[in-house]
Structures are given as structure tokens and as C-alpha cells.
Short mmCIF file of C-alpha atoms and ligand atoms in Angstrom, two decimals:
data_model
loop_
_atom_site.label_atom_id
_atom_site.label_comp_id
_atom_site.label_asym_id
_atom_site.label_seq_id
_atom_site.Cartn_x
_atom_site.Cartn_y
_atom_site.Cartn_z
CA MET A 1 -104.89 123.23 20.50
CA LYS A 2 -106.92 121.04 18.17
CA ASN A 3 -107.66 117.51 19.27
CA ASP A 4 -104.64 115.84 17.76
CA ASN A 5 -105.42 112.20 18.51
CA MET A 6 -106.43 111.36 14.96
CA ALA A 7 -103.41 113.05 13.43
CA LYS A 8 -101.15 111.38 15.94
CA GLU A 9 -102.59 108.02 15.01
CA ASP A 10 -101.93 108.81 11.37
CA ALA A 11 -98.32 109.70 12.13
CA LYS A 12 -97.98 106.47 14.09
CA PHE A 13 -99.49 104.56 11.21
CA ILE A 14 -96.85 105.92 8.86
CA ARG A 15 -94.00 105.24 11.24
CA GLU A 16 -95.18 101.73 12.01
CA ASN A 17 -95.41 100.91 8.33
CA VAL A 18 -91.91 102.21 7.66
CA LYS A 19 -90.68 100.07 10.54
CA ALA A 20 -92.59 97.09 9.18
CA HIS A 21 -90.96 97.64 5.80
CA ASN A 22 -87.51 97.66 7.39
CA LYS A 23 -88.28 94.47 9.24
CA TRP A 24 -89.60 92.82 6.08
CA PHE A 25 -86.53 93.75 4.05
CA GLU A 26 -84.31 92.28 6.76
CA GLU A 27 -85.87 88.97 5.76
CA CYS A 28 -85.83 89.52 2.01
CA ILE A 29 -83.36 88.92 -0.77
CA PRO A 30 -83.56 92.15 -2.79
CA MET A 31 -82.53 91.63 -6.42
CA ILE A 32 -83.79 94.84 -8.01
CA ALA A 33 -80.97 95.94 -10.30
CA SER A 34 -81.49 99.65 -9.59
CA GLU A 35 -81.30 99.54 -5.80
CA ASN A 36 -78.58 99.26 -3.23
CA LEU A 37 -77.66 99.85 0.41
CA MET A 38 -75.88 102.94 1.64
CA SER A 39 -73.09 102.49 4.13
CA PRO A 40 -73.93 103.38 7.75
CA LEU A 41 -71.60 106.38 7.52
CA ALA A 42 -73.30 107.70 4.37
CA LYS A 43 -76.72 107.07 5.86
CA GLU A 44 -75.85 109.09 8.92
CA MET A 45 -75.55 112.18 6.71
CA LEU A 46 -79.22 111.91 5.81
CA ILE A 47 -80.37 112.85 9.29
CA SER A 48 -77.90 115.71 9.68
CA ASP A 49 -78.94 119.38 9.73
CA PHE A 50 -77.94 119.52 6.05
CA ALA A 51 -81.35 117.97 5.42
CA ASP A 52 -83.04 121.13 6.62
CA ARG A 53 -81.03 123.69 4.65
CA TYR A 54 -80.82 125.45 1.35
CA ALA A 55 -77.81 126.13 -0.81
CA GLU A 56 -78.46 127.58 -4.25
CA GLY A 57 -75.68 128.10 -6.75
CA LEU A 58 -72.06 126.94 -6.46
CA PRO A 59 -69.73 126.84 -3.43
CA GLY A 60 -68.49 130.37 -2.72
CA LYS A 61 -71.24 131.85 -4.90
CA ARG A 62 -74.39 131.10 -2.95
CA TYR A 63 -77.62 133.02 -2.83
CA TYR A 64 -78.25 132.14 0.83
CA GLN A 65 -76.19 132.58 3.98
CA GLY A 66 -75.38 129.68 6.27
CA ASN A 67 -73.36 127.62 3.81
CA ILE A 68 -69.88 127.77 5.35
CA TYR A 69 -69.68 124.02 5.95
CA VAL A 70 -71.92 123.06 3.05
CA ASP A 71 -69.41 124.71 0.71
CA LYS A 72 -66.50 122.76 2.19
CA VAL A 73 -68.41 119.49 1.85
CA GLU A 74 -69.50 120.17 -1.71
CA LEU A 75 -66.00 121.16 -2.86
CA LYS A 76 -64.58 117.99 -1.29
CA ALA A 77 -67.31 115.84 -2.86
CA ILE A 78 -66.65 117.35 -6.32
CA GLU A 79 -62.93 116.70 -5.87
CA LEU A 80 -63.67 113.08 -4.92
CA ALA A 81 -65.96 112.61 -7.93
CA LYS A 82 -63.25 113.87 -10.29
CA LYS A 83 -60.77 111.52 -8.67
CA VAL A 84 -62.96 108.41 -8.64
CA PHE A 85 -64.13 108.90 -12.24
CA ASP A 86 -60.87 110.45 -13.43
CA CYS A 87 -62.62 113.37 -15.13
CA GLU A 88 -62.32 117.11 -15.58
CA PHE A 89 -65.86 118.11 -14.67
CA ALA A 90 -68.33 117.02 -12.00
CA ASP A 91 -71.59 118.54 -10.80
CA LEU A 92 -73.32 116.87 -7.86
CA ARG A 93 -76.46 118.96 -7.85
CA PRO A 94 -79.01 116.97 -9.88
CA ILE A 95 -81.25 115.34 -7.30
CA SER A 96 -81.80 112.15 -9.33
CA GLY A 97 -80.76 110.42 -12.52
CA THR A 98 -83.80 111.70 -14.37
CA VAL A 99 -83.08 115.25 -13.20
CA ALA A 100 -79.46 114.83 -14.40
CA ASN A 101 -80.83 113.80 -17.80
CA MET A 102 -83.10 116.84 -17.86
CA ALA A 103 -80.06 119.02 -17.20
CA VAL A 104 -78.16 117.52 -20.15
CA LEU A 105 -81.19 118.01 -22.39
CA MET A 106 -81.62 121.58 -21.24
CA ALA A 107 -77.93 122.35 -21.82
CA PHE A 108 -77.44 120.70 -25.18
CA ALA A 109 -80.74 120.24 -26.99
CA LYS A 110 -83.52 122.53 -28.07
CA PRO A 111 -87.04 121.45 -28.98
CA GLY A 112 -86.92 119.91 -32.44
CA ASP A 113 -83.27 118.83 -32.24
CA ILE A 114 -82.44 115.23 -33.07
CA ILE A 115 -80.96 112.90 -30.45
CA THR A 116 -80.24 109.27 -31.20
CA THR A 117 -81.01 106.80 -28.41
CA CYS A 118 -82.08 103.23 -27.59
CA ALA A 119 -85.70 102.06 -27.53
CA LEU A 120 -87.68 100.92 -24.51
CA ASP A 121 -87.80 97.24 -25.49
CA GLN A 122 -84.01 97.32 -25.92
CA GLY A 123 -83.74 98.19 -22.25
CA ALA A 124 -83.80 101.99 -22.40
CA HIS A 125 -85.07 104.11 -19.53
CA ILE A 126 -88.36 105.98 -19.65
CA SER A 127 -86.55 109.32 -19.47
CA THR A 128 -85.40 108.83 -23.08
CA CYS A 129 -88.98 108.23 -24.26
CA GLU A 130 -91.59 110.46 -25.80
CA PHE A 131 -93.56 110.33 -22.52
CA GLY A 132 -90.45 111.03 -20.44
CA ALA A 133 -87.79 113.74 -20.24
CA PHE A 134 -86.98 113.56 -23.99
CA GLY A 135 -90.61 114.24 -24.84
CA GLN A 136 -90.82 116.98 -22.27
CA ARG A 137 -87.87 118.77 -23.89
CA GLY A 138 -89.52 118.23 -27.28
CA VAL A 139 -86.50 116.59 -28.87
CA ASN A 140 -86.91 114.25 -31.83
CA SER A 141 -85.48 110.91 -30.85
CA VAL A 142 -84.27 108.39 -33.40
CA ASN A 143 -83.62 104.83 -32.21
CA TYR A 144 -80.60 102.67 -33.02
CA PRO A 145 -81.09 99.23 -34.54
CA TRP A 146 -80.68 96.42 -32.04
CA ASN A 147 -79.07 93.02 -32.18
CA GLU A 148 -81.12 90.69 -29.98
CA SER A 149 -78.63 87.85 -30.06
CA ASN A 150 -75.97 89.84 -28.21
CA MET A 151 -78.29 92.37 -26.53
CA ASN A 152 -76.32 95.25 -27.98
CA LEU A 153 -76.40 97.79 -30.78
CA ASP A 154 -76.16 96.56 -34.33
CA ILE A 155 -72.91 98.33 -35.20
CA ASP A 156 -73.28 98.73 -38.98
CA GLY A 157 -76.92 99.72 -38.63
CA THR A 158 -76.07 102.21 -35.90
CA ILE A 159 -73.41 103.85 -38.07
CA LYS A 160 -75.99 104.19 -40.86
CA VAL A 161 -78.58 105.67 -38.52
CA LEU A 162 -76.07 108.15 -37.08
CA LYS A 163 -74.94 109.26 -40.56
CA ALA A 164 -78.50 109.69 -41.77
CA ALA A 165 -79.90 111.39 -38.65
CA LYS A 166 -76.85 113.60 -37.95
CA PRO A 167 -77.88 114.02 -34.32
CA LYS A 168 -76.77 116.95 -32.24
CA VAL A 169 -76.24 114.47 -29.40
CA ALA A 170 -75.75 110.71 -29.60
CA GLN A 171 -77.10 109.19 -26.41
CA PHE A 172 -76.38 105.79 -24.90
CA GLY A 173 -77.08 103.91 -21.69
CA LEU A 174 -79.73 101.46 -20.57
CA SER A 175 -81.80 100.20 -17.66
CA VAL A 176 -81.24 96.61 -18.71
CA PHE A 177 -77.54 97.22 -19.14
CA LEU A 178 -75.92 93.86 -19.79
CA PHE A 179 -73.07 94.79 -22.15
CA PRO A 180 -71.20 98.03 -22.91
CA PRO A 181 -72.08 99.83 -26.16
CA PRO A 182 -69.50 99.64 -29.01
CA LEU A 183 -68.23 103.19 -28.51
CA LYS A 184 -64.80 102.56 -30.06
CA GLU A 185 -66.37 101.28 -33.25
CA LEU A 186 -68.59 104.36 -33.45
CA GLN A 187 -65.91 106.95 -32.69
CA ASP A 188 -65.08 107.78 -36.33
CA THR A 189 -68.76 108.36 -37.01
CA PHE A 190 -69.09 110.65 -33.99
CA ASN A 191 -66.10 112.64 -35.26
CA GLU A 192 -67.52 112.82 -38.78
CA ILE A 193 -70.88 114.15 -37.55
CA GLY A 194 -69.37 116.33 -34.86
CA CYS A 195 -71.98 115.32 -32.28
CA LEU A 196 -71.71 115.35 -28.52
CA VAL A 197 -71.65 111.88 -27.00
CA TRP A 198 -73.71 111.38 -23.87
CA GLU A 199 -74.07 108.22 -21.82
CA ASP A 200 -76.62 107.65 -19.10
CA CYS A 201 -74.72 105.39 -16.69
CA ALA A 202 -77.37 105.24 -13.96
CA HIS A 203 -77.12 101.45 -13.72
CA VAL A 204 -73.40 100.94 -14.06
CA LEU A 205 -71.91 103.95 -12.27
CA GLY A 206 -70.61 101.83 -9.38
CA LEU A 207 -69.02 99.37 -11.79
CA ILE A 208 -67.32 102.25 -13.61
CA ALA A 209 -66.10 103.66 -10.29
CA GLY A 210 -64.64 100.22 -9.53
CA LYS A 211 -63.08 100.00 -13.03
CA GLN A 212 -65.04 96.85 -13.83
CA PHE A 213 -67.03 98.14 -16.81
CA GLN A 214 -66.28 100.10 -19.94
CA ASP A 215 -64.95 103.51 -18.90
CA PRO A 216 -67.07 105.84 -21.04
CA LEU A 217 -65.03 108.99 -20.47
CA ARG A 218 -61.97 107.17 -21.85
CA GLU A 219 -63.94 105.94 -24.86
CA GLY A 220 -65.12 109.17 -26.38
CA VAL A 221 -68.09 110.02 -24.16
CA ASN A 222 -68.23 113.74 -23.27
CA ILE A 223 -71.01 113.69 -20.70
CA VAL A 224 -72.07 111.05 -18.20
CA SER A 225 -75.33 111.45 -16.34
CA ALA A 226 -76.30 108.99 -13.63
CA SER A 227 -78.20 108.07 -10.53
CA THR A 228 -75.99 107.50 -7.49
CA HIS A 229 -77.98 104.74 -5.80
CA LYS A 230 -77.90 101.77 -8.19
CA THR A 231 -74.59 99.92 -8.55
CA PHE A 232 -73.07 103.05 -7.05
CA PRO A 233 -74.20 102.47 -3.46
CA GLY A 234 -74.91 106.07 -2.49
CA PRO A 235 -77.98 108.12 -1.65
CA ASN A 236 -80.96 108.67 -3.93
CA HIS A 237 -79.36 111.41 -5.97
CA GLY A 238 -77.87 112.24 -9.37
CA ILE A 239 -74.54 113.30 -10.83
CA LEU A 240 -73.09 114.85 -13.98
CA LEU A 241 -69.55 114.10 -15.17
CA GLY A 242 -67.71 115.59 -18.13
CA GLN A 243 -64.57 115.12 -20.17
CA ASN A 244 -63.20 117.17 -23.06
CA LEU A 245 -65.94 119.76 -22.75
CA THR A 246 -65.25 123.39 -23.57
CA GLU A 247 -65.51 125.90 -20.77
CA GLU A 248 -68.71 127.16 -22.34
CA GLN A 249 -70.18 123.65 -22.39
CA GLU A 250 -69.29 123.12 -18.73
CA LYS A 251 -70.96 126.43 -17.86
CA LYS A 252 -74.05 125.37 -19.80
CA LEU A 253 -74.27 122.15 -17.81
CA GLN A 254 -73.83 123.99 -14.52
CA HIS A 255 -76.46 126.52 -15.49
CA ALA A 256 -78.82 123.69 -16.40
CA ALA A 257 -78.19 121.94 -13.06
CA PHE A 258 -79.02 125.21 -11.30
CA PRO A 259 -81.23 127.15 -11.86
CA GLY A 260 -82.41 124.89 -14.70
CA VAL A 261 -83.62 121.73 -13.01
CA THR A 262 -82.98 122.22 -9.29
CA SER A 263 -83.26 124.90 -6.71
CA SER A 264 -81.58 123.43 -3.64
CA HIS A 265 -79.84 120.14 -4.27
CA HIS A 266 -80.65 118.04 -1.19
CA LEU A 267 -77.53 118.82 0.81
CA HIS A 268 -77.82 115.79 3.08
CA ALA A 269 -77.83 113.51 0.02
CA MET A 270 -74.90 115.45 -1.47
CA ALA A 271 -72.91 114.85 1.73
CA ALA A 272 -73.85 111.15 1.68
CA LEU A 273 -72.72 111.03 -1.94
CA GLY A 274 -69.37 112.51 -0.91
CA ILE A 275 -68.90 109.83 1.73
CA THR A 276 -69.83 107.09 -0.73
CA LEU A 277 -67.33 108.46 -3.26
CA ALA A 278 -64.59 108.25 -0.61
CA GLU A 279 -65.62 104.68 0.21
CA MET A 280 -65.73 103.68 -3.44
CA ASP A 281 -62.26 105.11 -3.91
CA VAL A 282 -61.06 102.49 -1.41
CA PHE A 283 -63.46 99.56 -1.80
CA GLY A 284 -64.96 100.14 -5.27
CA LYS A 285 -62.77 97.76 -7.20
CA GLU A 286 -63.30 94.77 -4.96
CA TYR A 287 -67.04 95.36 -4.64
CA ALA A 288 -67.65 95.92 -8.35
CA ALA A 289 -65.55 92.89 -9.34
CA GLN A 290 -67.54 90.68 -6.97
CA ALA A 291 -70.88 92.08 -8.19
CA CYS A 292 -69.92 91.20 -11.77
CA LYS A 293 -68.77 87.71 -10.81
CA ASN A 294 -71.98 87.20 -8.87
CA SER A 295 -74.33 88.18 -11.69
CA ARG A 296 -72.58 85.75 -14.03
CA ALA A 297 -72.75 83.00 -11.43
CA LEU A 298 -76.45 83.70 -10.92
CA GLY A 299 -77.09 83.60 -14.66
CA GLU A 300 -75.18 80.38 -15.07
CA ALA A 301 -76.94 78.67 -12.16
CA LEU A 302 -80.42 79.69 -13.34
CA TYR A 303 -79.63 78.58 -16.86
CA GLU A 304 -78.47 75.19 -15.64
CA LEU A 305 -81.67 74.83 -13.63
CA GLY A 306 -83.68 75.30 -16.83
CA VAL A 307 -84.66 78.92 -16.39
CA PRO A 308 -83.69 80.72 -19.63
CA VAL A 309 -81.31 83.64 -19.17
CA LEU A 310 -80.47 85.86 -22.13
CA CYS A 311 -77.06 85.68 -23.82
CA PRO A 312 -75.70 82.36 -22.51
CA ASP A 313 -72.98 82.39 -25.20
CA LEU A 314 -71.68 85.69 -23.89
CA GLY A 315 -71.58 84.65 -20.26
CA PHE A 316 -75.01 86.24 -19.66
CA THR A 317 -73.70 89.66 -18.69
CA ARG A 318 -70.74 91.96 -18.15
CA SER A 319 -72.57 93.99 -15.52
CA HIS A 320 -74.45 93.42 -12.26
CA ALA A 321 -77.69 92.55 -14.07
CA ILE A 322 -79.14 89.61 -15.94
CA ALA A 323 -82.31 89.33 -18.01
CA VAL A 324 -84.41 86.21 -17.54
CA ASP A 325 -87.05 85.01 -19.99
CA VAL A 326 -90.00 83.66 -18.01
CA SER A 327 -92.55 83.65 -20.84
CA GLN A 328 -92.99 79.86 -20.50
CA PHE A 329 -93.55 80.16 -16.73
CA GLY A 330 -96.50 82.58 -16.79
CA GLY A 331 -94.69 85.79 -17.75
CA GLY A 332 -92.89 88.52 -15.86
CA LYS A 333 -95.86 89.87 -13.98
CA GLN A 334 -96.88 86.55 -12.43
CA CYS A 335 -93.33 85.44 -11.67
CA ALA A 336 -92.31 88.72 -10.02
CA GLN A 337 -95.40 88.47 -7.78
CA LEU A 338 -94.72 84.87 -6.81
CA LEU A 339 -91.13 85.77 -6.00
CA GLU A 340 -92.29 88.65 -3.81
CA ASP A 341 -94.53 86.20 -1.98
CA ALA A 342 -91.32 84.23 -1.31
CA ASN A 343 -89.45 87.37 -0.13
CA ILE A 344 -87.32 87.58 -3.27
CA ILE A 345 -87.78 91.09 -4.58
CA CYS A 346 -87.30 91.80 -8.29
CA ASN A 347 -89.14 93.41 -11.17
CA LYS A 348 -90.80 92.31 -14.37
CA ASN A 349 -89.09 93.72 -17.43
CA MET A 350 -89.60 94.06 -21.15
CA LEU A 351 -87.41 91.91 -23.38
CA PRO A 352 -86.78 92.61 -27.08
CA ARG A 353 -90.00 92.54 -29.12
CA ASP A 354 -92.23 92.78 -26.06
CA THR A 355 -94.98 95.28 -26.67
CA SER A 356 -96.55 95.34 -23.20
CA SER A 357 -94.71 96.85 -20.25
CA VAL A 358 -97.59 95.72 -18.00
CA ASN A 359 -97.17 92.04 -18.79
CA PRO A 360 -93.72 91.60 -20.31
CA SER A 361 -91.93 88.28 -20.74
CA GLY A 362 -88.89 89.01 -18.61
CA LEU A 363 -87.49 89.47 -15.16
CA ARG A 364 -84.50 91.66 -14.40
CA LEU A 365 -82.23 90.56 -11.57
CA GLY A 366 -79.28 92.42 -10.07
CA SER A 367 -76.51 91.04 -7.86
CA GLN A 368 -75.22 94.31 -6.39
CA GLU A 369 -77.21 94.58 -3.16
CA MET A 370 -76.57 91.02 -2.01
CA THR A 371 -72.94 91.46 -3.05
CA ARG A 372 -72.75 94.38 -0.69
CA LEU A 373 -74.09 92.12 2.04
CA GLY A 374 -71.30 89.65 1.42
CA MET A 375 -72.73 87.07 -0.96
CA LYS A 376 -70.31 85.35 -3.31
CA GLU A 377 -70.72 82.96 -6.23
CA SER A 378 -71.73 79.98 -4.08
CA GLU A 379 -74.58 81.91 -2.50
CA MET A 380 -75.70 83.01 -5.95
CA LYS A 381 -76.24 79.33 -6.70
CA GLU A 382 -78.44 79.06 -3.64
CA VAL A 383 -80.40 82.12 -4.69
CA ALA A 384 -80.83 80.66 -8.19
CA GLU A 385 -82.25 77.49 -6.66
CA LEU A 386 -84.74 79.45 -4.57
CA ILE A 387 -85.81 81.40 -7.66
CA ALA A 388 -86.19 78.25 -9.77
CA ARG A 389 -88.32 76.58 -7.08
CA VAL A 390 -90.78 79.46 -7.26
CA VAL A 391 -90.70 80.31 -10.96
CA LYS A 392 -90.23 76.93 -12.61
CA LYS A 393 -91.30 74.29 -10.12
CA LYS A 394 -94.15 76.48 -8.84
CA GLU A 395 -93.49 75.45 -5.26
CA ASP A 396 -95.59 77.22 -2.64
CA PRO A 397 -93.91 80.64 -2.18
CA ALA A 398 -94.74 80.57 1.53
CA LYS A 399 -92.59 77.46 1.90
CA VAL A 400 -89.69 78.90 -0.12
CA LYS A 401 -89.94 82.09 1.93
CA GLU A 402 -88.81 80.22 5.04
CA ASP A 403 -85.62 79.16 3.26
CA VAL A 404 -85.10 82.70 1.93
CA LYS A 405 -85.28 84.04 5.49
CA GLU A 406 -82.86 81.42 6.68
CA LEU A 407 -80.30 82.25 3.99
CA LYS A 408 -80.66 85.98 4.52
CA LYS A 409 -79.92 85.71 8.24
CA ASN A 410 -76.24 85.22 7.46
CA PHE A 411 -76.04 88.31 5.26
CA ALA A 412 -77.05 91.25 7.38
CA THR A 413 -73.84 93.27 7.40
CA ILE A 414 -72.86 95.83 4.79
CA GLN A 415 -69.37 95.29 3.40
CA TYR A 416 -67.06 97.41 1.24
CA CYS A 417 -67.34 100.50 3.43
CA PHE A 418 -65.39 102.15 6.25
CA ASN A 419 -67.48 100.88 9.12
CA ALA A 420 -68.86 97.52 8.09
CA GLY A 421 -70.66 95.73 10.88
CA GLU A 422 -73.88 97.66 11.23
CA PRO A 423 -77.02 95.74 10.33
CA ALA A 424 -78.38 96.81 6.99
CA TYR A 425 -82.03 97.39 7.67
CA GLU A 426 -82.10 98.28 11.35
CA TYR A 427 -84.58 101.01 12.19
CA HIS A 428 -83.23 103.64 14.57
CA ASP A 429 -85.79 105.34 16.83
CA LEU A 430 -84.76 108.92 17.36
CA VAL A 431 -87.70 109.95 19.55
CA ASP A 432 -90.11 108.48 22.03
CA PHE A 433 -93.45 108.47 20.29
C1 LIG B 1 -82.85 104.52 -13.09
C2 LIG B 1 -82.49 105.22 -14.35
C3 LIG B 1 -82.66 106.59 -14.48
C4 LIG B 1 -83.44 107.41 -13.49
O1 LIG B 1 -82.89 107.55 -12.31
P1 LIG B 1 -83.64 108.22 -11.07
O2 LIG B 1 -82.49 108.49 -10.19
O3 LIG B 1 -84.60 107.23 -10.58
O4 LIG B 1 -84.32 109.46 -11.55
C5 LIG B 1 -82.21 107.20 -15.63
N1 LIG B 1 -81.63 106.49 -16.60
C6 LIG B 1 -81.46 105.16 -16.52
C7 LIG B 1 -80.79 104.45 -17.64
C8 LIG B 1 -81.90 104.48 -15.40
O5 LIG B 1 -81.77 103.15 -15.35
#
């Protein structure tokens, strides 16, 4: 046997740093709008034997043996997805939101085809950019015109763009997703062009599950792609949902999911997704409603403290997220760093007309994770005060950090799930090492 002391030290180093991260996050207020906490029951699935296995294809039609129980779990999870999202089609195999997007592109667009979509400084995700999945598929993207004052599509302009571009697919969905797109107003145009309508609901999937956001599949959207770990508090994974698709279109999507963009589909995550779907069926409404109330309360409190939040006239947001303009306080990069120094975790974000993603003028804040840990509107006010002390008053982050830790102590239990009570960030040693 080789002398393994060095390698063992390296393994220890990795484990110790993961533990340190867990410990740190216990003392943090995480406000990243694309993150969440899995329930203890869902998390348990991640260390099951499913994590070590392969299942290619669909339940009952696998290429590998050993999938007796995997098939049962996947069929149940698909059934739950159709129930929770009230839809005809669900595929749980994409292993992330980006991979789900790649599947849609593979199924419904060829290189050179036109897809209409939002632009990066309007809050779009990188996967719809030239340097992301859209570019990789070689589609020609055409952007919609944007109305900064209400952080939404300019309806008349969008109708014009759709009529001129005649896209094969009209795509919607954002990473700074404050308000739902005007799908009803665009429906006649979709019908006239005969395009497929696709929405990337990565950010708002949990709000849709809880019926607290526009329900895209009831408003003319044919395909929803999404991540399952943002407002939807499941594992790092992806999902495809469909409504009013032909059998051929459903087959195309399935074929794109596998063998198109995945081989095995991370069975442990698929099982965790199934559990989360069951939990959202029961607790989704209450959780999503509170997350939406909390983001508005956070926006309002920050605004009153003199920290500009976008769209005050519209109540700041209809979702879990708010966009904060910190250009007068040193910009997004500096403010996000100062907040991290105070144990408030968020990200810098581009706002309309920003040209630099490295030093943009905004911060994006999400309420969903702290909602899951039990915070309500009154705590959002406290969080807003902590943020304002760092960002506006430029108080020493080390000092604010002590108050952040103190506040967080009372919010260490995940709610809205079957077995609330387990600490959120506790690290479980499985072996003596
Ligand atoms: C986060 C996000 C994605 C990507 O999701 P991953 O699961 O990280 O691949 C795709 N689209 C939008 C709009 C997102 O916000």
C-alpha cells in the first residue's frame, strides 16, 4: 500500500472545510434568491443507495437491471409532479435547470431557428444567452423590449417583436423574476404565429406549486422548464412540465431528456424531488404565501430606511425576490462583499441598463430560505435594518455580524415539511475518520 498520509490529510481538509461551511451557514442569514433548504426527509434520500446507481430510460423500459424500486419511486414522483402542477406531462430526469433548458432546445429548436427571449440586463438567465445554452444550440435569439418602470415586458413592443420575428418558440422566465409576464395579453399573438410557448420557471417553481404566482400552464404556456432547488425547496435538480402538447411533442421532450442531455438522472436527487413534491402538496400554499409576504415586507422596510428598492409603486415584487439599487452606496460588488462580512449572504446583480456583470449596480435578495426557517414580516424588518446598517450606514460588518448571529439563533428549524424540528445546517458524521 502506498503511504496514504498525505492523501488522508487532503481528504480531512475537504471534510473539515465542508463542516466549517455548515457551521458558518448556521450563523448566516442566506438571502440568495436561487437557494433553499431541503427538508430533512428529502435530504435523507441523498445518502441512500440510489446515489450509487444508474437508471437509463423510462420506468419499465430501462437499459440496466437493478431498477425495481427506482421505477416505483420515479413513477410516484412523476404522478406527484402532475398533481402538484396540475399538468399532463412531467419528466424528472434533467439534472438541473440549465440541463432542462438544453432538453427543450434540443427537442424544439434547430440551429438557426429563432427564439424570442429576455435580455441579461432585464434579469434573464445566462442559459438564454449567446454564451450559454442558446448559443450552444446555435439558435438566433431576439430580445423583447423592456419596460424599466414596471420591470416587465413592454406589451405593445413585445407583440411587434413577436409578429416581426415569427419565432418557432417564444421563451419567457427570468432570474430576477419580480413580476409575471403578460401572457394573457400575448395569447392572440402566440395563436397568430403558431409558436410554442416556453417558460423557464427556475426561480418561481415553488411559488407556482403553492399557487401564489401566475400559473403558466393555465395561461397558454406549453412547456415549463425549471430548477427544483430555488423557491421549490428540493434537491439540486431539474424538471420539465407540459400542457397541451401532442404525443409527438411529449416524445421529443422525453427523447431530449434521455439520451439527449442526460445519461443517468441522479436517482437520489430524483427521490428527494419526489419527497419535496409530496411536502409541497401539503405545505406549499402556506410556505409560498409567506415567502411572498416576506419579500414585500423586506422591500418596504429597506425602502423606508432609504435603501432604494425597484418598483415601489407596485409593492416591490410579486415573487420571493426584490432588486435593490445600491449604486449610490458603492455598487453591487462592494455591498455584497460587506454583507458577506456581516454574515448576510446575497449576490450582486445587473439592473436595467447595467453593462457590467462584474460590477453591477444592484443586489438581488430572496426571502424564501429564511421563510422556510420560520421568519415572518416582523423579522424581515429586522433583516432590513441589519442590511441598511452595512450598506447605507457603513457600520463595521464585524459588529453587525454579531447581531446577525443573534437573530439567526432563533431560526434554525425547517418548517413547511413533514418532520420539522431538525436543525437546518447540522453536519452528520457517518464515519469515524
Ligand atoms: C437558476 C436558473 C437556471 C439554471 O438552473 P441550474 O439548476 O442552476 O442549472 C435556469 N434558468 C433560470 C431563469 C434560472 O434562474
